[in-house]
mmCIF file of C-alpha atoms in Angstrom:
data_model
loop_
_atom_site.group_PDB
_atom_site.id
_atom_site.type_symbol
_atom_site.label_atom_id
_atom_site.label_comp_id
_atom_site.label_asym_id
_atom_site.label_seq_id
_atom_site.Cartn_x
_atom_site.Cartn_y
_atom_site.Cartn_z
ATOM 1 C CA UNK A 20 111.934 84.054 102.021
ATOM 2 C CA UNK A 21 115.033 85.161 103.628
ATOM 3 C CA UNK A 22 118.912 84.411 102.998
ATOM 4 C CA UNK A 23 120.406 81.873 104.628
ATOM 5 C CA UNK A 24 122.726 83.775 107.497
ATOM 6 C CA UNK A 25 126.033 82.326 108.615
ATOM 7 C CA UNK A 26 127.252 84.335 111.812
ATOM 8 C CA UNK A 27 131.032 84.203 111.227
ATOM 9 C CA UNK A 28 132.958 85.704 113.922
ATOM 10 C CA UNK A 29 136.197 85.560 115.557
ATOM 11 C CA UNK A 30 136.297 86.110 119.398
ATOM 12 C CA UNK A 31 138.897 85.455 122.122
ATOM 13 C CA UNK A 32 138.553 82.323 124.546
ATOM 14 C CA UNK A 33 136.342 84.444 126.726
ATOM 15 C CA UNK A 34 133.825 85.281 123.711
ATOM 16 C CA UNK A 35 135.205 89.060 123.346
ATOM 17 C CA UNK A 36 135.466 90.962 120.118
ATOM 18 C CA UNK A 37 138.095 93.651 120.710
ATOM 19 C CA UNK A 38 141.373 92.341 119.087
ATOM 20 C CA UNK A 39 143.554 95.200 120.332
ATOM 21 C CA UNK A 40 142.945 93.665 123.924
ATOM 22 C CA UNK A 41 143.443 90.007 123.401
ATOM 23 C CA UNK A 42 146.611 88.339 124.738
ATOM 24 C CA UNK A 43 149.338 87.540 122.238
ATOM 25 C CA UNK A 44 149.783 84.177 120.520
ATOM 26 C CA UNK A 45 151.862 81.661 122.795
ATOM 27 C CA UNK A 46 154.036 80.729 119.744
ATOM 28 C CA UNK A 47 155.088 84.599 119.400
ATOM 29 C CA UNK A 48 153.222 84.769 115.704
ATOM 30 C CA UNK A 49 152.115 88.372 114.724
ATOM 31 C CA UNK A 50 148.253 88.594 115.591
ATOM 32 C CA UNK A 51 147.739 89.890 112.033
ATOM 33 C CA UNK A 52 148.702 86.671 110.670
ATOM 34 C CA UNK A 53 145.706 84.787 112.961
ATOM 35 C CA UNK A 54 143.059 87.213 111.426
ATOM 36 C CA UNK A 55 144.312 86.115 107.966
ATOM 37 C CA UNK A 56 143.349 82.681 108.902
ATOM 38 C CA UNK A 57 139.777 83.763 109.848
ATOM 39 C CA UNK A 58 139.301 86.085 106.725
ATOM 40 C CA UNK A 59 140.419 82.696 104.685
ATOM 41 C CA UNK A 60 137.742 80.851 106.369
ATOM 42 C CA UNK A 61 135.147 83.411 106.088
ATOM 43 C CA UNK A 62 135.948 83.506 101.894
ATOM 44 C CA UNK A 63 135.274 79.639 101.918
ATOM 45 C CA UNK A 64 131.793 79.966 103.397
ATOM 46 C CA UNK A 65 130.241 80.365 99.887
ATOM 47 C CA UNK A 66 128.488 83.811 100.898
ATOM 48 C CA UNK A 67 127.201 86.166 98.074
ATOM 49 C CA UNK A 68 127.151 88.808 100.827
ATOM 50 C CA UNK A 69 128.635 90.013 103.762
ATOM 51 C CA UNK A 70 126.973 92.039 106.491
ATOM 52 C CA UNK A 71 128.366 94.424 109.516
ATOM 53 C CA UNK A 72 126.997 96.856 111.878
ATOM 54 C CA UNK A 73 127.441 100.605 111.301
ATOM 55 C CA UNK A 74 130.804 100.791 113.334
ATOM 56 C CA UNK A 75 132.645 98.654 111.118
ATOM 57 C CA UNK A 76 131.264 101.145 108.192
ATOM 58 C CA UNK A 77 132.120 103.986 109.977
ATOM 59 C CA UNK A 78 135.729 103.045 109.887
ATOM 60 C CA UNK A 79 136.058 103.195 106.650
ATOM 61 C CA UNK A 80 133.864 106.197 106.318
ATOM 62 C CA UNK A 81 134.196 108.304 109.286
ATOM 63 C CA UNK A 82 132.422 111.489 108.199
ATOM 64 C CA UNK A 83 128.818 112.246 108.820
ATOM 65 C CA UNK A 84 126.347 113.402 106.216
ATOM 66 C CA UNK A 85 124.946 117.321 106.994
ATOM 67 C CA UNK A 86 121.531 116.811 105.977
ATOM 68 C CA UNK A 87 119.303 119.785 105.044
ATOM 69 C CA UNK A 88 116.163 118.129 103.981
ATOM 70 C CA UNK A 89 113.246 116.760 105.763
ATOM 71 C CA UNK A 90 112.736 112.965 106.553
ATOM 72 C CA UNK A 91 111.190 110.980 103.785
ATOM 73 C CA UNK A 92 108.685 109.854 106.387
ATOM 74 C CA UNK A 93 107.786 106.238 104.938
ATOM 75 C CA UNK A 94 109.637 103.214 104.074
ATOM 76 C CA UNK A 95 109.284 100.901 101.138
ATOM 77 C CA UNK A 96 111.857 102.759 98.962
ATOM 78 C CA UNK A 97 114.476 100.801 97.306
ATOM 79 C CA UNK A 98 117.280 101.740 94.864
ATOM 80 C CA UNK A 99 119.768 99.044 93.282
ATOM 81 C CA UNK A 100 123.086 100.879 92.825
ATOM 82 C CA UNK A 101 126.301 99.630 91.310
ATOM 83 C CA UNK A 102 126.750 95.608 91.013
ATOM 84 C CA UNK A 103 129.944 95.129 89.651
ATOM 85 C CA UNK A 104 131.347 92.890 92.574
ATOM 86 C CA UNK A 105 130.627 89.377 92.955
ATOM 87 C CA UNK A 106 129.419 90.206 96.682
ATOM 88 C CA UNK A 107 127.541 92.688 98.289
ATOM 89 C CA UNK A 108 128.906 94.356 101.563
ATOM 90 C CA UNK A 109 125.843 95.352 103.565
ATOM 91 C CA UNK A 110 125.285 97.570 106.672
ATOM 92 C CA UNK A 111 122.380 99.021 108.724
ATOM 93 C CA UNK A 112 122.490 102.671 109.330
ATOM 94 C CA UNK A 113 119.398 103.754 111.108
ATOM 95 C CA UNK A 114 120.389 107.194 111.742
ATOM 96 C CA UNK A 115 121.102 107.743 107.964
ATOM 97 C CA UNK A 116 124.128 109.968 108.236
ATOM 98 C CA UNK A 117 127.030 107.809 107.065
ATOM 99 C CA UNK A 118 128.941 109.787 104.225
ATOM 100 C CA UNK A 119 129.789 107.440 101.752
ATOM 101 C CA UNK A 120 132.675 108.580 99.337
ATOM 102 C CA UNK A 121 132.507 105.424 97.378
ATOM 103 C CA UNK A 122 130.300 102.736 96.376
ATOM 104 C CA UNK A 123 132.555 99.842 97.716
ATOM 105 C CA UNK A 124 133.863 99.000 100.814
ATOM 106 C CA UNK A 125 136.718 96.120 100.918
ATOM 107 C CA UNK A 126 136.243 95.958 97.120
ATOM 108 C CA UNK A 127 132.572 95.179 97.265
ATOM 109 C CA UNK A 128 129.587 97.124 96.366
ATOM 110 C CA UNK A 129 127.639 98.775 99.243
ATOM 111 C CA UNK A 130 123.960 98.116 100.230
ATOM 112 C CA UNK A 131 122.764 100.249 103.293
ATOM 113 C CA UNK A 132 119.627 99.485 105.084
ATOM 114 C CA UNK A 133 117.918 102.885 106.131
ATOM 115 C CA UNK A 134 115.049 103.949 108.368
ATOM 116 C CA UNK A 135 112.139 106.428 107.192
ATOM 117 C CA UNK A 136 114.101 109.258 109.086
ATOM 118 C CA UNK A 137 116.389 109.358 105.796
ATOM 119 C CA UNK A 138 116.011 112.655 104.041
ATOM 120 C CA UNK A 139 115.741 112.986 100.301
ATOM 121 C CA UNK A 140 119.085 114.897 99.896
ATOM 122 C CA UNK A 141 120.845 111.942 101.599
ATOM 123 C CA UNK A 142 119.455 109.461 99.300
ATOM 124 C CA UNK A 143 120.393 111.518 96.309
ATOM 125 C CA UNK A 144 123.965 111.427 97.551
ATOM 126 C CA UNK A 145 123.864 107.551 97.680
ATOM 127 C CA UNK A 146 122.350 107.362 94.166
ATOM 128 C CA UNK A 147 124.952 109.677 92.682
ATOM 129 C CA UNK A 148 127.438 107.563 94.437
ATOM 130 C CA UNK A 149 125.933 104.246 92.983
ATOM 131 C CA UNK A 150 125.164 102.970 96.801
ATOM 132 C CA UNK A 151 122.370 100.572 96.727
ATOM 133 C CA UNK A 152 119.885 101.305 99.624
ATOM 134 C CA UNK A 153 116.790 100.072 101.500
ATOM 135 C CA UNK A 154 114.526 102.399 103.021
ATOM 136 C CA UNK A 155 112.619 100.229 105.952
ATOM 137 C CA UNK A 156 109.297 101.436 108.005
ATOM 138 C CA UNK A 157 111.726 99.710 110.772
ATOM 139 C CA UNK A 158 115.553 99.116 110.167
ATOM 140 C CA UNK A 159 115.036 97.036 113.321
ATOM 141 C CA UNK A 160 112.429 94.728 111.574
ATOM 142 C CA UNK A 161 115.248 92.806 110.421
ATOM 143 C CA UNK A 162 113.044 89.657 108.967
ATOM 144 C CA UNK A 163 111.421 92.241 106.190
ATOM 145 C CA UNK A 164 115.001 93.729 105.654
ATOM 146 C CA UNK A 165 116.207 90.082 104.960
ATOM 147 C CA UNK A 166 113.388 89.210 102.561
ATOM 148 C CA UNK A 167 113.927 92.608 100.377
ATOM 149 C CA UNK A 168 117.661 91.628 100.325
ATOM 150 C CA UNK A 169 116.654 88.200 99.042
ATOM 151 C CA UNK A 170 113.834 89.318 96.497
ATOM 152 C CA UNK A 171 115.250 92.527 95.060
ATOM 153 C CA UNK A 172 119.129 91.917 95.372
ATOM 154 C CA UNK A 173 118.684 88.211 94.815
ATOM 155 C CA UNK A 174 121.362 87.405 97.623
ATOM 156 C CA UNK A 175 121.307 83.773 98.951
ATOM 157 C CA UNK A 176 123.806 83.648 101.365
ATOM 158 C CA UNK A 177 124.812 86.088 103.966
ATOM 159 C CA UNK A 178 128.055 86.093 106.277
ATOM 160 C CA UNK A 179 127.076 88.006 109.165
ATOM 161 C CA UNK A 180 130.332 89.397 110.613
ATOM 162 C CA UNK A 181 129.311 91.837 113.870
ATOM 163 C CA UNK A 182 129.436 93.388 115.871
ATOM 164 C CA UNK A 183 127.839 92.227 118.768
ATOM 165 C CA UNK A 184 124.590 94.374 118.681
ATOM 166 C CA UNK A 185 123.687 93.526 115.135
ATOM 167 C CA UNK A 186 124.412 89.654 115.770
ATOM 168 C CA UNK A 187 122.194 90.091 118.830
ATOM 169 C CA UNK A 188 119.575 91.620 116.963
ATOM 170 C CA UNK A 189 119.386 89.242 114.324
ATOM 171 C CA UNK A 190 119.789 86.351 117.139
ATOM 172 C CA UNK A 191 116.607 87.488 118.711
ATOM 173 C CA UNK A 192 114.533 87.715 115.316
ATOM 174 C CA UNK A 193 115.569 83.918 114.776
ATOM 175 C CA UNK A 194 117.712 84.894 111.793
ATOM 176 C CA UNK A 195 120.629 83.129 112.266
ATOM 177 C CA UNK A 196 121.172 79.714 110.444
ATOM 178 C CA UNK A 197 124.727 78.685 111.158
ATOM 179 C CA UNK A 198 127.231 80.021 113.887
ATOM 180 C CA UNK A 199 130.902 79.896 112.419
ATOM 181 C CA UNK A 200 132.954 80.436 115.535
ATOM 182 C CA UNK A 201 136.625 80.941 114.967
ATOM 183 C CA UNK A 202 138.198 81.074 118.562
ATOM 184 C CA UNK A 203 141.505 82.984 118.729
ATOM 185 C CA UNK A 204 143.939 81.491 121.213
ATOM 186 C CA UNK A 205 143.817 84.490 123.725
ATOM 187 C CA UNK A 206 141.962 86.365 126.568
ATOM 188 C CA UNK A 207 140.423 89.646 126.998
ATOM 189 C CA UNK A 208 139.259 89.166 130.611
ATOM 190 C CA UNK A 209 137.222 92.583 130.999
ATOM 191 C CA UNK A 210 133.374 92.372 132.017
ATOM 192 C CA UNK A 211 132.355 95.345 129.927
ATOM 193 C CA UNK A 212 134.233 94.283 126.749
ATOM 194 C CA UNK A 213 131.731 93.273 123.885
ATOM 195 C CA UNK A 214 130.682 89.806 123.215
ATOM 196 C CA UNK A 215 129.843 87.784 120.018
ATOM 197 C CA UNK A 216 125.865 88.618 120.747
ATOM 198 C CA UNK A 217 124.966 91.918 122.490
ATOM 199 C CA UNK A 218 120.965 92.084 122.233
ATOM 200 C CA UNK A 219 120.033 95.493 123.737
ATOM 201 C CA UNK A 220 116.987 94.753 125.689
ATOM 202 C CA UNK A 221 115.892 94.297 129.143
ATOM 203 C CA UNK A 222 117.479 92.073 131.517
ATOM 204 C CA UNK A 223 114.247 89.744 131.706
ATOM 205 C CA UNK A 224 114.426 89.033 127.942
ATOM 206 C CA UNK A 225 115.737 85.970 126.482
ATOM 207 C CA UNK A 226 116.990 86.742 122.966
ATOM 208 C CA UNK A 227 117.974 83.228 122.248
ATOM 209 C CA UNK A 228 115.057 81.306 123.694
ATOM 210 C CA UNK A 229 113.578 79.022 121.803
ATOM 211 C CA UNK A 230 116.640 77.947 119.549
ATOM 212 C CA UNK A 231 119.002 75.228 120.258
ATOM 213 C CA UNK A 232 122.550 74.767 118.563
ATOM 214 C CA UNK A 233 123.478 71.458 116.495
ATOM 215 C CA UNK A 234 127.266 70.962 116.800
ATOM 216 C CA UNK A 235 128.454 70.554 112.879
ATOM 217 C CA UNK A 236 132.287 70.256 113.110
ATOM 218 C CA UNK A 237 135.300 71.312 114.819
ATOM 219 C CA UNK A 238 138.980 71.930 113.175
ATOM 220 C CA UNK A 239 142.164 73.139 114.425
ATOM 221 C CA UNK A 240 143.725 75.580 112.453
ATOM 222 C CA UNK A 241 147.287 76.838 113.041
ATOM 223 C CA UNK A 242 148.775 78.996 115.777
ATOM 224 C CA UNK A 243 146.237 77.531 118.030
ATOM 225 C CA UNK A 244 143.044 78.825 116.470
ATOM 226 C CA UNK A 245 140.101 76.525 116.855
ATOM 227 C CA UNK A 246 137.064 76.427 114.166
ATOM 228 C CA UNK A 247 133.718 75.480 115.422
ATOM 229 C CA UNK A 248 130.354 75.186 113.738
ATOM 230 C CA UNK A 249 126.915 75.136 114.840
ATOM 231 C CA UNK A 250 123.397 74.852 112.989
ATOM 232 C CA UNK A 251 120.563 76.761 114.722
ATOM 233 C CA UNK A 252 117.459 74.926 115.340
ATOM 234 C CA UNK A 253 113.856 76.000 116.708
ATOM 235 C CA UNK A 254 112.950 74.033 119.421
ATOM 236 C CA UNK A 255 110.093 72.076 119.486
#
């Protein structure tokens, strides 16, 4: 069994994810106020974990761990660290090199998903800090990772908040149950700016194939924000 996954994301009207590039709100409001609205919506989704890609964790922990050990070479190792917060902050680090200086990020205890290239000295660092981890045979096999998160960490619902690469990987493996799309009233416009789903595959692949969206609700929020909700279904 896997946790329910709600992809909760804020984008410009053209589906881009870099807030620093978006045009300013028409009413002159500071964009930070609109981001607070997005965060407030997310807190009401009743998720007991939120999940981000490596880039978000890097913003808080920018230094690399310089390992002196050899890769453990196998998956299956699980460590349950500190669990004092009501939510878990989950991130995927296939390189196993984020140097964590704390067991929390944004006030929530951390769970990091690693590959079997993780070294014993890196795992020891995480254990000393109280950072939970899962060593997966293939960290890209997100379905198995989700099963472990449900069984060993008792997570029932994850708020998946990007970036686009982790969103795209979860989409391609059919692991997203709902889309909570908060549209910021601005535009990026650049072709190469990252978008909501950024699956790293061949041009002939269709990562969303076999899935369909059922419209659930639309709500207009303050300052021109629109909140859309959709449910994912497998197409029959």
